[in-house]
Coordinates of C-alpha atoms in Angstrom, one line a residue:
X1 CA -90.9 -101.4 64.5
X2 CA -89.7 -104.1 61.4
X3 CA -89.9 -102.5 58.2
X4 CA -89.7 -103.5 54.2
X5 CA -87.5 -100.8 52.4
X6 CA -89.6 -99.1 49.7
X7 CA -88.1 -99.0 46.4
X8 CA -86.9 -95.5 46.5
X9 CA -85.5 -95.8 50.0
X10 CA -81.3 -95.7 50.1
X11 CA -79.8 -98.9 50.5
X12 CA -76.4 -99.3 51.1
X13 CA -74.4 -102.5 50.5
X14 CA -71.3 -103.1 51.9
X15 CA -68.9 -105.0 50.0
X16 CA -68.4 -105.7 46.7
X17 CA -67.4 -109.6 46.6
X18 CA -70.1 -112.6 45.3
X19 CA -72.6 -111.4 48.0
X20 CA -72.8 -108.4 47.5
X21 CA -72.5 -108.0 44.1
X22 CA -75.3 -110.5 43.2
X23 CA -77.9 -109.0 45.7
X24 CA -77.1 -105.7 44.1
X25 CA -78.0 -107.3 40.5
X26 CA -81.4 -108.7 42.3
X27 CA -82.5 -105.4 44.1
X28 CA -81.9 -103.1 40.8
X29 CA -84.0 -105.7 38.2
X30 CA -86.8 -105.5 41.2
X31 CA -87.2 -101.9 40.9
X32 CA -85.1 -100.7 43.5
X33 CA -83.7 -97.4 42.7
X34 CA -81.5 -96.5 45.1
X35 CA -78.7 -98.9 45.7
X36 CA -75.4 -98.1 46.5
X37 CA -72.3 -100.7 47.0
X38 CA -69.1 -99.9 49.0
X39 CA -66.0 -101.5 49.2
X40 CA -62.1 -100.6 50.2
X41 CA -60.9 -102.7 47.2
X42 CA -60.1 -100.2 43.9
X43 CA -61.6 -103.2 41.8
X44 CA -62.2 -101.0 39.1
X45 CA -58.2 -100.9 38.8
X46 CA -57.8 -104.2 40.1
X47 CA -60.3 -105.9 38.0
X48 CA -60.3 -108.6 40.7
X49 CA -57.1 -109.7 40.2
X50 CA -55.3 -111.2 43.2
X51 CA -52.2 -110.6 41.7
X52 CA -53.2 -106.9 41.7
X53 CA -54.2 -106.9 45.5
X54 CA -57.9 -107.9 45.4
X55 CA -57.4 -110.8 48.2
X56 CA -61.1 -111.4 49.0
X57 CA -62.4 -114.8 48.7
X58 CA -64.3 -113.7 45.2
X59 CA -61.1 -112.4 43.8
X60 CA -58.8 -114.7 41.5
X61 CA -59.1 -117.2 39.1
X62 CA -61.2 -120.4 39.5
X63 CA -63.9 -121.2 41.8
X64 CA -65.4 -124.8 41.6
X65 CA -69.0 -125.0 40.3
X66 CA -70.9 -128.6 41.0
X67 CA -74.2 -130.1 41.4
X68 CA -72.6 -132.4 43.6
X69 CA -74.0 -131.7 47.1
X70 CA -74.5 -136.0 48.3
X71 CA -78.2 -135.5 50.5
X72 CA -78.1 -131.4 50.2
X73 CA -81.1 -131.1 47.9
X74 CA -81.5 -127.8 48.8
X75 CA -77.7 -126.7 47.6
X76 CA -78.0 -129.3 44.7
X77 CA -81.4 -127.4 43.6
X78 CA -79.3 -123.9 43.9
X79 CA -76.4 -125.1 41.6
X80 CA -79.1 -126.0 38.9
X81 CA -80.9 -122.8 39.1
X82 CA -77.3 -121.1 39.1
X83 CA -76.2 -123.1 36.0
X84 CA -79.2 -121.4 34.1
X85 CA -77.7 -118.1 34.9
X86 CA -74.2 -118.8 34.2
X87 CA -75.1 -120.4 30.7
X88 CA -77.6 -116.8 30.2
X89 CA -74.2 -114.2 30.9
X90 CA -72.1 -116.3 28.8
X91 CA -74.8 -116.2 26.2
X92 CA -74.9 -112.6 26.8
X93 CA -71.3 -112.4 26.5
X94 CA -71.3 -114.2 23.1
X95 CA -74.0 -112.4 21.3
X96 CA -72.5 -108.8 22.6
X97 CA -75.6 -107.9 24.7
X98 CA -73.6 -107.2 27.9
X99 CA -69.3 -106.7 27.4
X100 CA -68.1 -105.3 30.2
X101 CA -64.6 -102.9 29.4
X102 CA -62.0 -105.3 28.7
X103 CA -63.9 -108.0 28.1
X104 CA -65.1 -109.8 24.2
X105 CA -67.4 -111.6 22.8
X106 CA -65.0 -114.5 23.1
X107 CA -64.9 -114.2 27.1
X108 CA -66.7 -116.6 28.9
X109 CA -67.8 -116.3 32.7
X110 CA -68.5 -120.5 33.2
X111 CA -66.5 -123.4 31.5
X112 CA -68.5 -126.6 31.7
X113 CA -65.4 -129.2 32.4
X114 CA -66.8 -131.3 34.7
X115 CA -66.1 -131.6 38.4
X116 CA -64.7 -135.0 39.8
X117 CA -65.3 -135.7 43.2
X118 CA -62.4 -138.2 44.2
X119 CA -61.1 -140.3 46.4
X120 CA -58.9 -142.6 47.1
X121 CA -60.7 -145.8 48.3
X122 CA -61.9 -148.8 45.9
X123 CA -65.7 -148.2 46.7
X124 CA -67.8 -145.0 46.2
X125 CA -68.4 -143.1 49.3
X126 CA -71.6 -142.1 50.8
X127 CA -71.4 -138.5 50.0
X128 CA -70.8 -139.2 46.1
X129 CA -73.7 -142.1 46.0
X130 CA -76.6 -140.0 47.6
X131 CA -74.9 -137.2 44.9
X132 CA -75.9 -139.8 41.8
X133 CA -79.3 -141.2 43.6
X134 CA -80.1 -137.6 44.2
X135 CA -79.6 -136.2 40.8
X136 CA -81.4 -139.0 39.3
X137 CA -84.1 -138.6 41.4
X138 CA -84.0 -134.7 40.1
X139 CA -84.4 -135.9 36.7
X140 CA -80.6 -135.3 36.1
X141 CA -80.0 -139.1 35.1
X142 CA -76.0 -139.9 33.7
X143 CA -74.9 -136.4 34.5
X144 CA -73.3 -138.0 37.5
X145 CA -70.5 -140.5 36.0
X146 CA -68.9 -143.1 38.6
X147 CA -65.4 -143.6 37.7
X148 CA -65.1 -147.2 38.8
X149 CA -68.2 -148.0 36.7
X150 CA -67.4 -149.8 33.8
X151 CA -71.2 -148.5 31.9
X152 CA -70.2 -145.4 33.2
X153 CA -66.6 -145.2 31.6
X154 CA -68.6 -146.2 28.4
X155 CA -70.7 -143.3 28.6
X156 CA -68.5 -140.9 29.0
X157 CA -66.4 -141.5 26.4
X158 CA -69.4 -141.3 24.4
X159 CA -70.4 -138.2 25.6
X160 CA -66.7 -137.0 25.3
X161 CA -66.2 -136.6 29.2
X162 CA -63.2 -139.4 29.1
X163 CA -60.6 -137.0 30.5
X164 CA -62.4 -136.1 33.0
X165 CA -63.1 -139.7 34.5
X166 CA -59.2 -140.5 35.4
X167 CA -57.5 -137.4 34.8
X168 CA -54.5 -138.4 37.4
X169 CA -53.8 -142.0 36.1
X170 CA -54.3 -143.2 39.5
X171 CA -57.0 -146.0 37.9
X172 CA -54.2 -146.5 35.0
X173 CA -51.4 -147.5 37.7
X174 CA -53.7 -149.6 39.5
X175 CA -54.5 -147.1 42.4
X176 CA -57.6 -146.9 44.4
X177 CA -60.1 -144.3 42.9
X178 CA -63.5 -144.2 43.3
X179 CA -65.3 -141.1 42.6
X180 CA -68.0 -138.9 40.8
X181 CA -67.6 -137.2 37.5
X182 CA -70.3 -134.0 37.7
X183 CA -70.7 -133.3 33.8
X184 CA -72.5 -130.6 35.1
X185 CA -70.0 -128.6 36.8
X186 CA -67.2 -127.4 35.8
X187 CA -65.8 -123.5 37.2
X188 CA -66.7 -119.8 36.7
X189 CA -64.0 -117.6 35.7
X190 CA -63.6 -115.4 39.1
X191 CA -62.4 -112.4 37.8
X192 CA -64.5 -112.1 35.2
X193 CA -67.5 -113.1 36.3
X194 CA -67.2 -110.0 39.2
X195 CA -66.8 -108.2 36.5
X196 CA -69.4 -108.7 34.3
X197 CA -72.1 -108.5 37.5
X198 CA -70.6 -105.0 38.4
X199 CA -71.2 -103.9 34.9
X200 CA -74.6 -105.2 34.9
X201 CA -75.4 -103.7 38.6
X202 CA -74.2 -100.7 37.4
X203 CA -76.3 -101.0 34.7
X204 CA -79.5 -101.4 36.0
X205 CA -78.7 -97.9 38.1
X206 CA -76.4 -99.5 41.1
X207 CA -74.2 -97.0 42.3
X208 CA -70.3 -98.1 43.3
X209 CA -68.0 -96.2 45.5
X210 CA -64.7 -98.5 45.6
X211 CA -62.0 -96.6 47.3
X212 CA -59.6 -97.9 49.9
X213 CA -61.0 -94.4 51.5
X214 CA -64.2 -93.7 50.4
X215 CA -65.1 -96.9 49.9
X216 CA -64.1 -98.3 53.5
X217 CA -66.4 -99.1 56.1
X218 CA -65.1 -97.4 59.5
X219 CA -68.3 -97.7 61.4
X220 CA -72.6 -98.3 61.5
X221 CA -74.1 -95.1 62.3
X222 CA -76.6 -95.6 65.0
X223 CA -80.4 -94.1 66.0
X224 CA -80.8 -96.1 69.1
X225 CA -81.0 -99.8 68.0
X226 CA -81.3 -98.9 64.2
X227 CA -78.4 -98.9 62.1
X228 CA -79.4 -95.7 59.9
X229 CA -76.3 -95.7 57.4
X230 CA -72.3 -96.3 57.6
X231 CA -69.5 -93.7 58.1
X232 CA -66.4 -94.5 55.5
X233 CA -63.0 -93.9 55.9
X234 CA -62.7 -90.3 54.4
X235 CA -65.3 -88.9 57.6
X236 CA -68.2 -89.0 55.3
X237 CA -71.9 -90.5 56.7
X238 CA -74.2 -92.0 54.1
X239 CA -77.6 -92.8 55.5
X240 CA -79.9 -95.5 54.4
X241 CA -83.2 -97.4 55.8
X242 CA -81.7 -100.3 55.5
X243 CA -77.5 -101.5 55.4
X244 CA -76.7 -105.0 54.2
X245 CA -72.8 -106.8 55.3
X246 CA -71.6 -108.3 52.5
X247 CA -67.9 -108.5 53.4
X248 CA -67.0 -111.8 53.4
X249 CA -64.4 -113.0 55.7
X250 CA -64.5 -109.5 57.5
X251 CA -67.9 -109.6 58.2
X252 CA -67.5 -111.4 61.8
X253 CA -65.0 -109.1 62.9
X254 CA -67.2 -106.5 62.0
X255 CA -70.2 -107.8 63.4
X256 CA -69.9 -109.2 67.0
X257 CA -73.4 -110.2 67.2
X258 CA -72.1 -113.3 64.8
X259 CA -70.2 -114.9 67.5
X260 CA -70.1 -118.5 67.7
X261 CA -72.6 -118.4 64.4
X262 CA -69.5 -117.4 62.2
X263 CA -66.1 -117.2 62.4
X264 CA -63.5 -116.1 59.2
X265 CA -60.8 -119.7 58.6
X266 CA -58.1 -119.8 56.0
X267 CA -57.5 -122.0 53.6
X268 CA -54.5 -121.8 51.6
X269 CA -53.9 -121.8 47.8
X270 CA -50.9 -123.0 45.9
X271 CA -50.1 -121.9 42.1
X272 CA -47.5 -123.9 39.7
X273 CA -46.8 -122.2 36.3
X274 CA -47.0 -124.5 33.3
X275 CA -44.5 -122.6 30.6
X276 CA -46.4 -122.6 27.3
X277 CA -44.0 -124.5 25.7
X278 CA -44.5 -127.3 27.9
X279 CA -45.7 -130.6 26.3
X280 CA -48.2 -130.4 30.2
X281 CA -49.9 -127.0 28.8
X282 CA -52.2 -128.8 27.3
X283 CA -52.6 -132.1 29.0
X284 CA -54.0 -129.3 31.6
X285 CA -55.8 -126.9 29.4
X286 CA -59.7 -126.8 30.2
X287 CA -60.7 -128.5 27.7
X288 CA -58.8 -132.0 28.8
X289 CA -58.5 -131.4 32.1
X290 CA -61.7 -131.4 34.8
X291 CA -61.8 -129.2 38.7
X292 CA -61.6 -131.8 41.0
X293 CA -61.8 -132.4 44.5
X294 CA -59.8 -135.0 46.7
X295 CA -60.6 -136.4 49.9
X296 CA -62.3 -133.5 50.7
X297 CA -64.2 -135.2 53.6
X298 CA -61.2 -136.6 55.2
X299 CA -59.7 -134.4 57.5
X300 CA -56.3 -132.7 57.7
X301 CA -54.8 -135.1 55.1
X302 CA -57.7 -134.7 52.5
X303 CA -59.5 -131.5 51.8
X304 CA -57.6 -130.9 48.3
X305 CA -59.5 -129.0 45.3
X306 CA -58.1 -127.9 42.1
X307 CA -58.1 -126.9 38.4
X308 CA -56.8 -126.7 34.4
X309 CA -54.2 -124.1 33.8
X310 CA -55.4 -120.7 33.1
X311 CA -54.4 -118.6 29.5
X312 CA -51.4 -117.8 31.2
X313 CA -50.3 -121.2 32.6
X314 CA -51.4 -121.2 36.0
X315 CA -52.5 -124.4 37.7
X316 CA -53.9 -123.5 41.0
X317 CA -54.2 -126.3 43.8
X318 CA -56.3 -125.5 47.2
X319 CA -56.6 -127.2 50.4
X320 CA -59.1 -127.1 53.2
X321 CA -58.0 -129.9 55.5
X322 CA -57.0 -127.5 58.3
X323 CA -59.1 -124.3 58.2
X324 CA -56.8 -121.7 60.0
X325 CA -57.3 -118.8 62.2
X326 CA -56.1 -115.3 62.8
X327 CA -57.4 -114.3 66.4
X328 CA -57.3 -111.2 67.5
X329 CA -58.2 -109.0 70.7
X330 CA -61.1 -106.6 69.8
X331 CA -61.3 -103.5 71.5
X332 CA -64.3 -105.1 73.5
X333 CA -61.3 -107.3 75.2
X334 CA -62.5 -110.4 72.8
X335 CA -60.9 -112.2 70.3
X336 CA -62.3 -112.7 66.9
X337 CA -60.3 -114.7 63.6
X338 CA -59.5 -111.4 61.2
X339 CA -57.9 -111.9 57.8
X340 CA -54.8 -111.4 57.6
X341 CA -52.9 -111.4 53.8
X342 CA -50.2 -110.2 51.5
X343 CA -51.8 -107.0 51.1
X344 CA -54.1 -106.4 54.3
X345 CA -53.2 -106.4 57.5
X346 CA -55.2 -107.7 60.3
X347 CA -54.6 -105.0 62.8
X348 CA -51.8 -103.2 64.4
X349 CA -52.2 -106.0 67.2
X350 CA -50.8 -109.0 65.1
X351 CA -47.7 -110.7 64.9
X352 CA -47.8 -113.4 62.4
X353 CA -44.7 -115.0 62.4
X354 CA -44.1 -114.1 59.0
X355 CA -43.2 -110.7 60.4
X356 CA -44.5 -107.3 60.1
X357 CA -48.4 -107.1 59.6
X358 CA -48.7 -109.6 56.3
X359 CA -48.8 -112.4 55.7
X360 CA -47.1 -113.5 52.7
X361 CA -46.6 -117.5 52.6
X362 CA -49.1 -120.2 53.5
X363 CA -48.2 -123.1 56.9
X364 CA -46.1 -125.7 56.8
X365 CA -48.6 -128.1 57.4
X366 CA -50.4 -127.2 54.0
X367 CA -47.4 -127.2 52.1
X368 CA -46.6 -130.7 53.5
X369 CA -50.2 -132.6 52.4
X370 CA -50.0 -130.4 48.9
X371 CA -46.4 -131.8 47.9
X372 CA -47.3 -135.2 49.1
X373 CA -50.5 -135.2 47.0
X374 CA -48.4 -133.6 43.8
X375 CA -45.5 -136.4 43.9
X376 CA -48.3 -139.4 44.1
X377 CA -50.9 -137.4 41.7
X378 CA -49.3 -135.1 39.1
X379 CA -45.7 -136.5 39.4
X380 CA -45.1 -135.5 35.5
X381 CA -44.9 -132.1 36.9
X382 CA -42.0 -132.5 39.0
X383 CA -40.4 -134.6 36.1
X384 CA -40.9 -131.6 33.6
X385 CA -39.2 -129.5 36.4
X386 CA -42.6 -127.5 37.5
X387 CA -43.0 -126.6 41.4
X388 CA -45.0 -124.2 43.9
X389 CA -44.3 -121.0 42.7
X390 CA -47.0 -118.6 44.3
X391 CA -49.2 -119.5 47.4
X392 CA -51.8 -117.2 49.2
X393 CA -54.2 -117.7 51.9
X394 CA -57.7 -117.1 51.6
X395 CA -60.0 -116.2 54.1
X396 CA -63.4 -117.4 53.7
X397 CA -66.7 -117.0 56.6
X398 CA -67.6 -120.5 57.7
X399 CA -70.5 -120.7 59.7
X400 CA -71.1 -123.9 62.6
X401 CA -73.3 -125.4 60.4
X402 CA -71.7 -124.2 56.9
X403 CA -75.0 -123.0 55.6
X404 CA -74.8 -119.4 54.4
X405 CA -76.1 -116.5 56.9
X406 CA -78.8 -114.8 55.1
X407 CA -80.6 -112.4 57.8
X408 CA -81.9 -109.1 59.2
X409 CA -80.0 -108.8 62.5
X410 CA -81.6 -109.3 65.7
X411 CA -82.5 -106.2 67.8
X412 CA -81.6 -103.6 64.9
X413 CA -85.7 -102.9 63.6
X414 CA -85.0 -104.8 60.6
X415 CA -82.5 -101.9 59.1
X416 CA -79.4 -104.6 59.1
X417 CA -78.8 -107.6 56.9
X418 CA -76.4 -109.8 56.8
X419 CA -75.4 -112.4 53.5
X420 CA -72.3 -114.5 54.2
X421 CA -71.0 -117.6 56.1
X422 CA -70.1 -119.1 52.0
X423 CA -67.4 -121.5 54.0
X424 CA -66.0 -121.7 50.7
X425 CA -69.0 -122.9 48.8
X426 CA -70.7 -119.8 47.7
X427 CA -69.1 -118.5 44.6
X428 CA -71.1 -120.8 42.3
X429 CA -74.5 -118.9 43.2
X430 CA -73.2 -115.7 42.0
X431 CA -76.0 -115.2 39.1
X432 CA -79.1 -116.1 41.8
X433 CA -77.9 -115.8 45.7
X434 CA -79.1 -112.5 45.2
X435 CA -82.4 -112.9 44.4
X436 CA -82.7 -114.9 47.4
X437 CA -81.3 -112.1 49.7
X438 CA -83.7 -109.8 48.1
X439 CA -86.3 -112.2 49.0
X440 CA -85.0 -112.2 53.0
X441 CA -85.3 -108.4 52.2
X442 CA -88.8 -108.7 51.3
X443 CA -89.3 -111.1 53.6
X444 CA -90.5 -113.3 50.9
X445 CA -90.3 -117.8 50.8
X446 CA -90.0 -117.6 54.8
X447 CA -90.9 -121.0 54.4
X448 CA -88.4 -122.5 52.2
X449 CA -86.0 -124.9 53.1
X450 CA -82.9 -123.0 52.0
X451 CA -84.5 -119.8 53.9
X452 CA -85.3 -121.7 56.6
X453 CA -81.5 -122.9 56.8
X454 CA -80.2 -119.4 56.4
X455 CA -82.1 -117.8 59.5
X456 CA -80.0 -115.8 62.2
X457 CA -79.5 -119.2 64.7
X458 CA -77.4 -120.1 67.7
X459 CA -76.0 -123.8 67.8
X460 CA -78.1 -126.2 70.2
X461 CA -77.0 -127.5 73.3
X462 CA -76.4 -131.4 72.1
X463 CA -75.9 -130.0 68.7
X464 CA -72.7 -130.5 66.8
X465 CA -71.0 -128.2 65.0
X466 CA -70.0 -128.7 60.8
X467 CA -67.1 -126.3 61.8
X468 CA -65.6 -125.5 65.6
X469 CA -65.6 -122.0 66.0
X470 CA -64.0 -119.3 68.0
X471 CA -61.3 -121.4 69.6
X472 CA -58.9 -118.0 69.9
X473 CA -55.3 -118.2 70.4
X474 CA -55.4 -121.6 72.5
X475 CA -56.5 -123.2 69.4
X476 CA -54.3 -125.6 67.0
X477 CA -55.1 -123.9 63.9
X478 CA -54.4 -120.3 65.3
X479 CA -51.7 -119.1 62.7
X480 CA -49.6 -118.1 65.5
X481 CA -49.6 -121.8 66.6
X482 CA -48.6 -123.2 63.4
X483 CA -44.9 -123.3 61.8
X484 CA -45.2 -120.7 58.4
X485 CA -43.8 -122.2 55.0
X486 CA -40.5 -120.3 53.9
X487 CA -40.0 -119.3 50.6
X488 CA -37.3 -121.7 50.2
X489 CA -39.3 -124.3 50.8
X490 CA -41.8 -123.2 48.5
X491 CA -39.2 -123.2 45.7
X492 CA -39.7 -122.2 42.1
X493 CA -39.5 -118.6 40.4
X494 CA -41.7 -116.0 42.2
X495 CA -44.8 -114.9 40.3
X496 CA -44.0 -111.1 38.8
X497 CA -47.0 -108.7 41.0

């Protein structure tokens, strides 16, 4: 029989990443008294540092914030009720109301640069024109800033968004580059922004067990059909009336029902250290340098994102083009894509060519489109002597139609959730996913379009799939079909762990 949870009933959430953390903000400010998040990363050591072994998709630096979402009103509506949250913890991190450890008043959790959608043809694209008709339409007039616009490249240099409009010189040498500045994007600050939600979780009365032990799922506990708590990795059994997966790219390994709904890809991230003395540290500090996209509709050549340099120098560069796969034989005799990275193995089963059971470089075929893009794009870094120093896959939970999976399971009484499928768009709704989950909990807004787009579904029989799942080993982008970058041919001095 389907059930609500009371709000002194246990609930257990398992993992600690944007999911999981945001829906454990939401369930303790609605009263709910009993809330308890595991995860196997130590993030209370880490402090959601990749460089400290936190390799989820929520740990690290920069995530991309936008607006921009073309003819996705629903996602474009999200953003702007995220934006309000973002600017309310940085408030609250300015006036000293909530500091987590380690954190100041001078921290801030969202830096409103811009985001430029780019490309490289002479006339906008689709996506970016329904973006501007569709924020006007919201009552978001000149927030979206067309680069090729001449009225548009007056008003931003009024509005001080010039850097933002041509930041690769590609309209200053005469290249094609059409595209959308959104003045109301910019990026959240990853590691601190996990941070500052655990602290307020915890807080409100969420309890955390993060312990690569006692923190670690090894199994649902079972009464019949209902799922009636989780056993961890030290033996122990914690029970609860209702258990929500949170665990980003491991969740469809972990969950078989997901098959063909979602399926964990890779996309592979490339850091270049700007010395501080460098003339570039601060052509690409935040404050004169936007996140950006590239061609990120166009297939394995496109799919590029990036940011400014961190405090310490980093400039990170992603790409998306080719979303790869780790499949792996299940012990039901199936295979299912399992993350695989420098400091978590996928199983004992896999042998990425890398050797051993991590995987420690990104493919050649990323490495490839990234260089190519740097030596037309940012060639003043190569001039000042700069390359690839650091790369890392990571794995993200795309779903067929790359809308989020925000669900009680099927045939489990209501007593399992899922929240995932981000497909690499999710970080952004960190402050408010979570009050949407609650709401699924609840079963609350049924009838809303992003609700309605986040149901438990299977793809239709004429219907085609946003991403191709669950094409196993056979596939092209199975990692151990692809040729693996060496570090040689990454180049550059290795980042110090």
């Amino acid at each position: 029989m389907a059930f609500t949870p009371s709000k002194n009933d246990p609930i257990i959430i398992v993992g600690a990443g944007i999911f999981g953390l945001s829906t454990a903000v939401h369930l303790s400010r609605r009263g709910y008294t009993n809330v308890t998040v595991f995860d196997k990363q130590p993030y209370q050591k880490s402090l959601y540092s990749y460089f400290k072994g936190a390799d989820g998709a929520s740990a690290g630096k920069y995530p991309i914030i936008r607006s921009a979402y073309g003819s996705q009103t629903e996602y474009q509506g999200l953003t702007i009720e995220a934006l309000d949250g973002w600017n309310l913890w940085n408030e609250e991190l300015a006036t000293g109301k909530t500091v987590p450890p380690g954190l100041t008043t001078e921290d801030r959790v969202f830096v409103n640069n811009g985001n430029l959608s780019l490309s490289d043809s002479a006339t906008l694209p689709q996506f970016e024109q329904e973006t501007v008709d569709n924020m006007e339409a919201a009552g978001h007039k000149n927030t979206q800033l067309i680069t090729i616009d001449e009225s548009h490249q007056r008003l931003a240099a009024a509005k001080g968004w010039t850097f933002g409009m041509d930041p690769f010189h590609r309209l200053k040498r005469g290249l094609k580059a059409a595209g959308v500045l959104d003045t109301t994007g910019g990026m959240a600050v990853a590691d601190k922004a996990c941070r500052f939600a655990l602290y307020k979780a915890a807080s409100q009365g969420v309890k955390f067990v993060l312990d690569e032990k006692a923190g670690a799922l090894e199994s649902p506990v079972f009464d019949g059909e209902k799922i009636i708590g989780i056993k961890t990795c030290d033996g122990k059994t914690h029970f609860a009336r209702l258990t929500i997966l949170a665990c980003g790219g491991w969740t469809p390994s972990l969950l078989p029902a997901m098959d063909g709904l979602c399926e964990t890809t890779a996309g592979s991230v490339f850091l270049l250290k700007i010395p501080r003395e460098s003339p570039l540290f601060d052509r690409f500090a935040p404050g004169n340098f936007p996140t950006w996209t590239y061609k990120m509709r166009d297939g394995a050549e496109g799919g590029l994102y990036g940011f400014p340099r961190d405090e310490d120098g980093w400039l990170k560069i992603g790409y998306r083009g080719t979303k790869y796969t780790n499949p792996i034989v299940q012990v039901d005799g199936k295979e299912r894509s399992v993350p695989v990275t420098r400091w978590s193995a996928a199983s004992s089963l896999v042998e990425p060519k890398q050797g051993g059971e991590y995987l420690k470089t990104v493919p050649q075929q990323a490495l490839e489109v990234v260089r190519a893009f740097l030596a037309e794009n940012l060639p003043e870094l190569g001039t000042e002597g700069i390359d690839i120093s650091f790369t890392r896959v990571c794995w993200y939970t795309d779903s067929y139609d790359n809308h989020f999976v925000i669900d009680h399971v099927p045939g489990t009484e209501d007593s399992l959730m899922v929240a995932t499928g981000g497909s690499g768009h999710a970080f952004k709704y960190l402050p408010n996913i979570g009050n949407w989950v609650v709401d699924a909990v609840e079963k609350k807004g049924q009838d809303q379009i992003p609700m309605k787009l986040w149901k438990w579904r299977h793809i239709g029989r004429e219907e085609k799939p946003y991403n191709v799942l669950m094409e196993g080993k056979e596939g092209p982008r199975a990692l151990c079909n692809v040729d693996l970058a060496s570090d040689i041919e990454i180049g550059g001095a290795k980042a110090k762990l």
